[in-house]
Amino acid sequence: MTNSKVFQLGGDLEVRRIGYGAMRLANAPHERSGMTAPIWTAPTDRAESVALLREAVGLGVNLFDTADAYALGANEELLAEALRPHRDGVVIATKAGVVRPSPTEWVTHGHPAYLRQQAELSLRRLRTDRIDLLYLHRIDPAYPLADQIGALKQLQEEGKVRHIGLSEVSVADIEEASRIAPVASVQNMYNLAERGHDPVIDHTAERGIAFVPYFPVSGGERAALAEVAAELGATASQTALAWLLHRAPNVLPIPGTSSPVHLAENAAALGLPLSEEQFKRAAG
């Protein structure tokens, strides 16, 4: 559908279309895999994590994703340290709206004052005076969406947030939020195996809103995908990323990894061309 390697996030931040999701850079390396990974403490291999993030920049990655809830802010501090030499050339997205009372709990909390407080803490941890992209991590049904987006809009008006994003939302949610403040990006789970947000991709593509799929390479065990990957001389994960890039021009996958080899493979997927026939076959 598109061969463009870049996207104008929010209309004014040019980012490469494969970013880096830093969520997994926490705890010890053996604790990072699976849907139930704790993401609770700073990484035990901090020097290696810093080096990996800087290597990502060297590979052309300039969109990095984190959240205040990842390792209770330690993930933001890690990115700040690693990316400080490159700060003017990268875009850092973070999130507010989820609290972590324990390593196994992720609890939505969207009180407007809390969102503003967390943004202030993120500014300190990221060592910046303006957050490039701040997501409402989850919509909290306990508070009106207008109040939650209003808190982010207030931060934007104060110059502390450049762009506003939403995570795990429907088309109706995007439309409601957009009546309060411009939405620059939507981050939902989406991959070859989980395609329930197709309507959201189409809606955001029509409006120039970024769609950032997390867990982007899940579903990489599909036989059809392996067949297409073999034709391209690529890995299944690379082909899954290329499939997402082909899906729509606003799709910006953010694969995360602790492996320099996988990092290089992910970045190289940006140059992997899929024909329309291969795209359809891999999806089958």
mmCIF file of C-alpha atoms in Angstrom:
data_model
loop_
_atom_site.group_PDB
_atom_site.id
_atom_site.type_symbol
_atom_site.label_atom_id
_atom_site.label_comp_id
_atom_site.label_asym_id
_atom_site.label_seq_id
_atom_site.Cartn_x
_atom_site.Cartn_y
_atom_site.Cartn_z
ATOM 1 C CA MET A 1 0.000 0.000 0.000
ATOM 2 C CA THR A 2 2.925 2.323 0.703
ATOM 3 C CA ASN A 3 6.699 2.354 0.378
ATOM 4 C CA SER A 4 7.238 5.418 2.565
ATOM 5 C CA LYS A 5 9.784 4.890 5.316
ATOM 6 C CA VAL A 6 8.753 7.968 7.315
ATOM 7 C CA PHE A 7 5.604 9.464 8.807
ATOM 8 C CA GLN A 8 4.831 12.980 10.009
ATOM 9 C CA LEU A 9 3.689 12.366 13.573
ATOM 10 C CA GLY A 10 1.284 15.078 14.608
ATOM 11 C CA GLY A 11 2.037 16.755 11.294
ATOM 12 C CA ASP A 12 5.405 18.082 12.433
ATOM 13 C CA LEU A 13 7.601 15.274 13.817
ATOM 14 C CA GLU A 14 9.158 13.114 11.120
ATOM 15 C CA VAL A 15 9.724 9.602 12.417
ATOM 16 C CA ARG A 16 10.973 6.423 10.805
ATOM 17 C CA ARG A 17 8.124 3.943 10.546
ATOM 18 C CA ILE A 18 9.730 1.269 12.724
ATOM 19 C CA GLY A 19 10.252 2.514 16.247
ATOM 20 C CA TYR A 20 11.375 0.852 19.451
ATOM 21 C CA GLY A 21 9.174 -0.216 22.359
ATOM 22 C CA ALA A 22 11.252 -0.029 25.550
ATOM 23 C CA MET A 23 8.747 -1.719 27.875
ATOM 24 C CA ARG A 24 10.746 -4.945 28.148
ATOM 25 C CA LEU A 25 13.934 -3.233 29.292
ATOM 26 C CA ALA A 26 13.263 -4.000 32.948
ATOM 27 C CA ASN A 27 14.140 -6.567 35.597
ATOM 28 C CA ALA A 28 16.603 -9.336 34.691
ATOM 29 C CA PRO A 29 16.834 -10.548 31.078
ATOM 30 C CA HIS A 30 15.247 -13.914 31.904
ATOM 31 C CA GLU A 31 12.168 -12.154 33.355
ATOM 32 C CA ARG A 32 11.228 -10.178 30.232
ATOM 33 C CA SER A 33 9.321 -12.624 28.068
ATOM 34 C CA GLY A 34 5.617 -13.401 28.001
ATOM 35 C CA MET A 35 2.449 -11.445 28.641
ATOM 36 C CA THR A 36 2.922 -11.657 32.428
ATOM 37 C CA ALA A 37 6.452 -10.213 32.647
ATOM 38 C CA PRO A 38 6.549 -7.978 35.754
ATOM 39 C CA ILE A 39 8.150 -4.842 34.218
ATOM 40 C CA TRP A 40 8.718 -3.808 37.816
ATOM 41 C CA THR A 41 12.343 -2.797 38.436
ATOM 42 C CA ALA A 42 15.185 -1.183 36.500
ATOM 43 C CA PRO A 43 17.099 -3.577 34.227
ATOM 44 C CA THR A 44 19.895 -5.534 35.866
ATOM 45 C CA ASP A 45 21.869 -5.208 32.616
ATOM 46 C CA ARG A 46 21.687 -1.421 32.540
ATOM 47 C CA ALA A 47 24.893 -0.814 30.585
ATOM 48 C CA GLU A 48 23.813 -3.280 27.904
ATOM 49 C CA SER A 49 20.360 -1.678 27.749
ATOM 50 C CA VAL A 50 21.836 1.787 27.303
ATOM 51 C CA ALA A 51 24.113 0.478 24.565
ATOM 52 C CA LEU A 52 21.188 -1.213 22.827
ATOM 53 C CA LEU A 53 19.122 1.972 22.786
ATOM 54 C CA ARG A 54 22.036 3.928 21.356
ATOM 55 C CA GLU A 55 22.575 1.221 18.775
ATOM 56 C CA ALA A 56 18.930 1.634 17.760
ATOM 57 C CA VAL A 57 19.597 5.303 17.043
ATOM 58 C CA GLY A 58 22.592 4.283 14.981
ATOM 59 C CA LEU A 59 20.302 2.033 12.928
ATOM 60 C CA GLY A 60 18.012 4.968 12.165
ATOM 61 C CA VAL A 61 15.337 4.403 14.810
ATOM 62 C CA ASN A 62 14.067 7.746 16.104
ATOM 63 C CA LEU A 63 10.733 6.891 17.770
ATOM 64 C CA PHE A 64 10.993 5.419 21.269
ATOM 65 C CA ASP A 65 8.033 4.335 23.395
ATOM 66 C CA THR A 66 7.840 4.094 27.200
ATOM 67 C CA ALA A 67 5.377 4.784 30.053
ATOM 68 C CA ASP A 68 5.410 6.034 33.617
ATOM 69 C CA ALA A 69 4.099 2.605 34.696
ATOM 70 C CA TYR A 70 7.025 0.670 33.229
ATOM 71 C CA ALA A 71 9.270 -0.214 36.190
ATOM 72 C CA LEU A 72 7.671 2.639 38.172
ATOM 73 C CA GLY A 73 9.371 5.278 36.043
ATOM 74 C CA ALA A 74 12.774 3.574 35.820
ATOM 75 C CA ASN A 75 12.132 2.869 32.124
ATOM 76 C CA GLU A 76 11.759 6.586 31.438
ATOM 77 C CA GLU A 77 14.985 7.264 33.339
ATOM 78 C CA LEU A 78 16.772 4.629 31.273
ATOM 79 C CA LEU A 79 15.666 6.247 28.016
ATOM 80 C CA ALA A 80 16.682 9.669 29.269
ATOM 81 C CA GLU A 81 20.193 8.420 30.038
ATOM 82 C CA ALA A 82 20.618 6.457 26.834
ATOM 83 C CA LEU A 83 19.160 9.010 24.440
ATOM 84 C CA ARG A 84 20.539 12.180 26.001
ATOM 85 C CA PRO A 85 23.348 12.487 23.393
ATOM 86 C CA HIS A 86 20.736 12.197 20.619
ATOM 87 C CA ARG A 87 17.842 14.048 22.254
ATOM 88 C CA ASP A 88 17.303 16.563 19.461
ATOM 89 C CA GLY A 89 17.052 13.805 16.858
ATOM 90 C CA VAL A 90 14.613 11.426 18.532
ATOM 91 C CA VAL A 91 10.954 11.411 19.552
ATOM 92 C CA ILE A 92 10.058 9.928 22.945
ATOM 93 C CA ALA A 93 6.484 8.898 23.653
ATOM 94 C CA THR A 94 5.325 8.112 27.175
ATOM 95 C CA LYS A 95 2.009 7.367 28.875
ATOM 96 C CA ALA A 96 0.049 8.222 32.020
ATOM 97 C CA GLY A 97 -3.112 6.705 33.446
ATOM 98 C CA VAL A 98 -2.129 3.310 34.868
ATOM 99 C CA VAL A 99 -0.924 2.681 38.426
ATOM 100 C CA ARG A 100 1.209 -0.242 39.611
ATOM 101 C CA PRO A 101 0.454 -1.243 43.219
ATOM 102 C CA SER A 102 2.309 -4.540 42.721
ATOM 103 C CA PRO A 103 4.331 -6.394 40.059
ATOM 104 C CA THR A 104 1.212 -8.216 38.854
ATOM 105 C CA GLU A 105 -1.275 -5.320 38.828
ATOM 106 C CA TRP A 106 -1.965 -2.736 36.145
ATOM 107 C CA VAL A 107 -4.814 -0.525 37.359
ATOM 108 C CA THR A 108 -6.396 2.215 35.265
ATOM 109 C CA HIS A 109 -6.528 5.589 37.008
ATOM 110 C CA GLY A 110 -7.576 8.648 35.051
ATOM 111 C CA HIS A 111 -8.242 11.339 37.657
ATOM 112 C CA PRO A 112 -7.282 14.559 35.835
ATOM 113 C CA ALA A 113 -5.078 15.815 38.667
ATOM 114 C CA TYR A 114 -3.278 12.474 38.767
ATOM 115 C CA LEU A 115 -2.625 12.593 35.011
ATOM 116 C CA ARG A 116 -1.136 16.056 35.323
ATOM 117 C CA GLN A 117 1.011 15.000 38.275
ATOM 118 C CA GLN A 118 2.352 11.989 36.378
ATOM 119 C CA ALA A 119 3.208 14.153 33.399
ATOM 120 C CA GLU A 120 5.229 16.410 35.697
ATOM 121 C CA LEU A 121 7.099 13.367 37.022
ATOM 122 C CA SER A 122 7.691 12.106 33.476
ATOM 123 C CA LEU A 123 9.153 15.472 32.519
ATOM 124 C CA ARG A 124 11.667 15.136 35.358
ATOM 125 C CA ARG A 125 12.562 11.522 34.636
ATOM 126 C CA LEU A 126 12.941 12.183 30.912
ATOM 127 C CA ARG A 127 15.022 15.292 31.678
ATOM 128 C CA THR A 128 13.051 17.454 29.312
ATOM 129 C CA ASP A 129 10.772 20.475 29.433
ATOM 130 C CA ARG A 130 8.297 19.074 26.917
ATOM 131 C CA ILE A 131 7.038 15.548 26.283
ATOM 132 C CA ASP A 132 6.959 14.836 22.548
ATOM 133 C CA LEU A 133 3.915 12.544 22.733
ATOM 134 C CA LEU A 134 1.872 11.782 25.856
ATOM 135 C CA TYR A 135 -0.686 8.977 25.693
ATOM 136 C CA LEU A 136 -3.656 8.465 27.943
ATOM 137 C CA HIS A 137 -2.542 4.931 28.829
ATOM 138 C CA ARG A 138 -6.124 3.720 29.243
ATOM 139 C CA ILE A 139 -9.479 5.462 29.353
ATOM 140 C CA ASP A 140 -10.814 5.312 32.922
ATOM 141 C CA PRO A 141 -14.611 4.836 32.958
ATOM 142 C CA ALA A 142 -14.709 6.382 36.452
ATOM 143 C CA TYR A 143 -14.123 9.862 35.001
ATOM 144 C CA PRO A 144 -15.544 11.666 31.955
ATOM 145 C CA LEU A 145 -13.278 11.308 28.935
ATOM 146 C CA ALA A 146 -13.556 15.068 28.477
ATOM 147 C CA ASP A 147 -11.875 15.561 31.863
ATOM 148 C CA GLN A 148 -9.084 13.078 31.112
ATOM 149 C CA ILE A 149 -8.320 14.546 27.687
ATOM 150 C CA GLY A 150 -8.818 17.987 29.161
ATOM 151 C CA ALA A 151 -5.963 17.358 31.583
ATOM 152 C CA LEU A 152 -3.664 16.451 28.696
ATOM 153 C CA LYS A 153 -4.870 19.464 26.737
ATOM 154 C CA GLN A 154 -4.039 21.715 29.681
ATOM 155 C CA LEU A 155 -0.511 20.317 29.702
ATOM 156 C CA GLN A 156 -0.329 20.934 25.960
ATOM 157 C CA GLU A 157 -1.460 24.534 26.389
ATOM 158 C CA GLU A 158 1.194 24.998 29.081
ATOM 159 C CA GLY A 159 3.851 23.842 26.617
ATOM 160 C CA LYS A 160 4.649 20.688 28.589
ATOM 161 C CA VAL A 161 3.226 18.262 26.018
ATOM 162 C CA ARG A 162 3.628 18.549 22.257
ATOM 163 C CA HIS A 163 1.157 15.907 21.063
ATOM 164 C CA ILE A 164 -1.600 13.803 22.651
ATOM 165 C CA GLY A 165 -2.229 10.109 22.064
ATOM 166 C CA LEU A 166 -4.711 7.404 23.085
ATOM 167 C CA SER A 167 -4.173 3.722 23.822
ATOM 168 C CA GLU A 168 -6.542 0.745 23.449
ATOM 169 C CA VAL A 169 -9.427 2.768 22.045
ATOM 170 C CA SER A 170 -12.263 2.427 19.542
ATOM 171 C CA VAL A 171 -13.223 4.688 16.657
ATOM 172 C CA ALA A 172 -15.942 6.190 18.857
ATOM 173 C CA ASP A 173 -13.374 6.956 21.572
ATOM 174 C CA ILE A 174 -11.118 8.689 19.052
ATOM 175 C CA GLU A 175 -13.975 10.777 17.727
ATOM 176 C CA GLU A 176 -15.043 11.821 21.227
ATOM 177 C CA ALA A 177 -11.504 12.703 22.288
ATOM 178 C CA SER A 178 -10.848 14.595 19.046
ATOM 179 C CA ARG A 179 -13.694 16.967 19.870
ATOM 180 C CA ILE A 180 -11.693 18.056 22.922
ATOM 181 C CA ALA A 181 -8.114 18.090 21.609
ATOM 182 C CA PRO A 182 -6.252 16.936 18.489
ATOM 183 C CA VAL A 183 -5.245 13.266 18.663
ATOM 184 C CA ALA A 184 -1.856 12.635 17.034
ATOM 185 C CA SER A 185 -1.450 8.916 17.679
ATOM 186 C CA VAL A 186 -3.354 5.783 18.689
ATOM 187 C CA GLN A 187 -1.597 2.783 20.211
ATOM 188 C CA ASN A 188 -3.584 -0.476 20.168
ATOM 189 C CA MET A 189 -2.646 -4.135 20.118
ATOM 190 C CA TYR A 190 -2.522 -5.254 16.490
ATOM 191 C CA ASN A 191 -0.631 -7.931 14.599
ATOM 192 C CA LEU A 192 -1.233 -10.713 12.097
ATOM 193 C CA ALA A 193 -3.007 -12.818 14.722
ATOM 194 C CA GLU A 194 -4.979 -9.973 16.343
ATOM 195 C CA ARG A 195 -6.661 -7.755 13.768
ATOM 196 C CA GLY A 196 -9.693 -6.539 15.672
ATOM 197 C CA HIS A 197 -8.664 -2.906 15.263
ATOM 198 C CA ASP A 198 -8.876 -2.796 11.458
ATOM 199 C CA PRO A 199 -11.590 -0.105 11.676
ATOM 200 C CA VAL A 200 -9.312 2.004 13.876
ATOM 201 C CA ILE A 201 -6.456 1.732 11.372
ATOM 202 C CA ASP A 202 -8.715 2.838 8.541
ATOM 203 C CA HIS A 203 -10.170 5.707 10.594
ATOM 204 C CA THR A 204 -6.773 7.016 11.679
ATOM 205 C CA ALA A 205 -5.242 6.613 8.222
ATOM 206 C CA GLU A 206 -7.956 8.810 6.733
ATOM 207 C CA ARG A 207 -7.186 11.523 9.285
ATOM 208 C CA GLY A 208 -3.394 11.450 9.324
ATOM 209 C CA ILE A 209 -3.286 10.024 12.845
ATOM 210 C CA ALA A 210 -0.471 7.587 13.606
ATOM 211 C CA PHE A 211 -1.457 4.019 14.449
ATOM 212 C CA VAL A 212 1.143 2.353 16.666
ATOM 213 C CA PRO A 213 0.624 -1.413 17.022
ATOM 214 C CA TYR A 214 2.137 -2.971 20.098
ATOM 215 C CA PHE A 215 3.095 -6.667 20.238
ATOM 216 C CA PRO A 216 3.541 -6.239 16.464
ATOM 217 C CA VAL A 217 5.286 -9.516 15.660
ATOM 218 C CA SER A 218 2.895 -11.891 17.430
ATOM 219 C CA GLY A 219 1.465 -14.397 15.010
ATOM 220 C CA GLY A 220 4.860 -14.957 13.421
ATOM 221 C CA GLU A 221 4.385 -18.741 13.473
ATOM 222 C CA ARG A 222 1.836 -18.705 10.637
ATOM 223 C CA ALA A 223 2.689 -21.068 7.768
ATOM 224 C CA ALA A 224 1.715 -18.567 5.084
ATOM 225 C CA LEU A 225 3.927 -15.935 6.675
ATOM 226 C CA ALA A 226 6.881 -18.337 6.764
ATOM 227 C CA GLU A 227 6.338 -19.064 3.076
ATOM 228 C CA VAL A 228 6.417 -15.372 2.160
ATOM 229 C CA ALA A 229 9.430 -14.802 4.415
ATOM 230 C CA ALA A 230 11.327 -17.551 2.586
ATOM 231 C CA GLU A 231 10.523 -15.915 -0.748
ATOM 232 C CA LEU A 232 11.899 -12.611 0.527
ATOM 233 C CA GLY A 233 14.952 -14.128 2.184
ATOM 234 C CA ALA A 234 13.786 -12.625 5.466
ATOM 235 C CA THR A 235 12.806 -13.828 8.917
ATOM 236 C CA ALA A 236 9.176 -14.335 9.903
ATOM 237 C CA SER A 237 9.420 -11.410 12.343
ATOM 238 C CA GLN A 238 10.784 -9.105 9.646
ATOM 239 C CA THR A 239 8.000 -10.150 7.307
ATOM 240 C CA ALA A 240 5.367 -9.587 10.000
ATOM 241 C CA LEU A 241 6.685 -6.047 10.437
ATOM 242 C CA ALA A 242 6.735 -5.478 6.688
ATOM 243 C CA TRP A 243 3.142 -6.704 6.565
ATOM 244 C CA LEU A 244 2.150 -4.048 9.109
ATOM 245 C CA LEU A 245 3.965 -1.335 7.160
ATOM 246 C CA HIS A 246 2.098 -2.402 4.033
ATOM 247 C CA ARG A 247 -1.256 -2.359 5.847
ATOM 248 C CA ALA A 248 -1.513 1.452 5.881
ATOM 249 C CA PRO A 249 0.878 4.413 5.555
ATOM 250 C CA ASN A 250 0.224 5.603 9.119
ATOM 251 C CA VAL A 251 1.217 2.323 10.815
ATOM 252 C CA LEU A 252 4.321 2.642 13.021
ATOM 253 C CA PRO A 253 5.264 -0.679 14.678
ATOM 254 C CA ILE A 254 7.346 -0.485 17.873
ATOM 255 C CA PRO A 255 8.958 -3.913 18.331
ATOM 256 C CA GLY A 256 10.980 -4.293 21.502
ATOM 257 C CA THR A 257 13.975 -6.558 22.040
ATOM 258 C CA SER A 258 17.038 -6.973 24.229
ATOM 259 C CA SER A 259 18.981 -8.592 21.392
ATOM 260 C CA PRO A 260 21.256 -6.494 19.140
ATOM 261 C CA VAL A 261 20.743 -9.094 16.390
ATOM 262 C CA HIS A 262 16.962 -8.845 16.550
ATOM 263 C CA LEU A 263 17.201 -5.062 16.803
ATOM 264 C CA ALA A 264 19.098 -4.939 13.511
ATOM 265 C CA GLU A 265 16.625 -7.375 11.914
ATOM 266 C CA ASN A 266 13.674 -5.252 13.011
ATOM 267 C CA ALA A 267 15.202 -2.052 11.665
ATOM 268 C CA ALA A 268 16.003 -3.750 8.355
ATOM 269 C CA ALA A 269 12.339 -4.698 7.886
ATOM 270 C CA LEU A 270 11.739 -1.097 6.861
ATOM 271 C CA GLY A 271 13.348 -1.868 3.524
ATOM 272 C CA LEU A 272 11.543 -5.153 2.924
ATOM 273 C CA PRO A 273 9.091 -4.808 0.012
ATOM 274 C CA LEU A 274 5.919 -6.901 -0.047
ATOM 275 C CA SER A 275 3.853 -7.281 -3.181
ATOM 276 C CA GLU A 276 0.099 -6.956 -2.836
ATOM 277 C CA GLU A 277 -0.183 -10.678 -3.481
ATOM 278 C CA GLN A 278 2.323 -11.507 -0.756
ATOM 279 C CA PHE A 279 0.566 -9.158 1.645
ATOM 280 C CA LYS A 280 -2.765 -10.891 1.101
ATOM 281 C CA ARG A 281 -1.253 -14.385 1.251
ATOM 282 C CA ALA A 282 0.626 -13.718 4.500
ATOM 283 C CA ALA A 283 -2.612 -12.523 6.069
ATOM 284 C CA GLY A 284 -4.454 -15.680 5.077
#
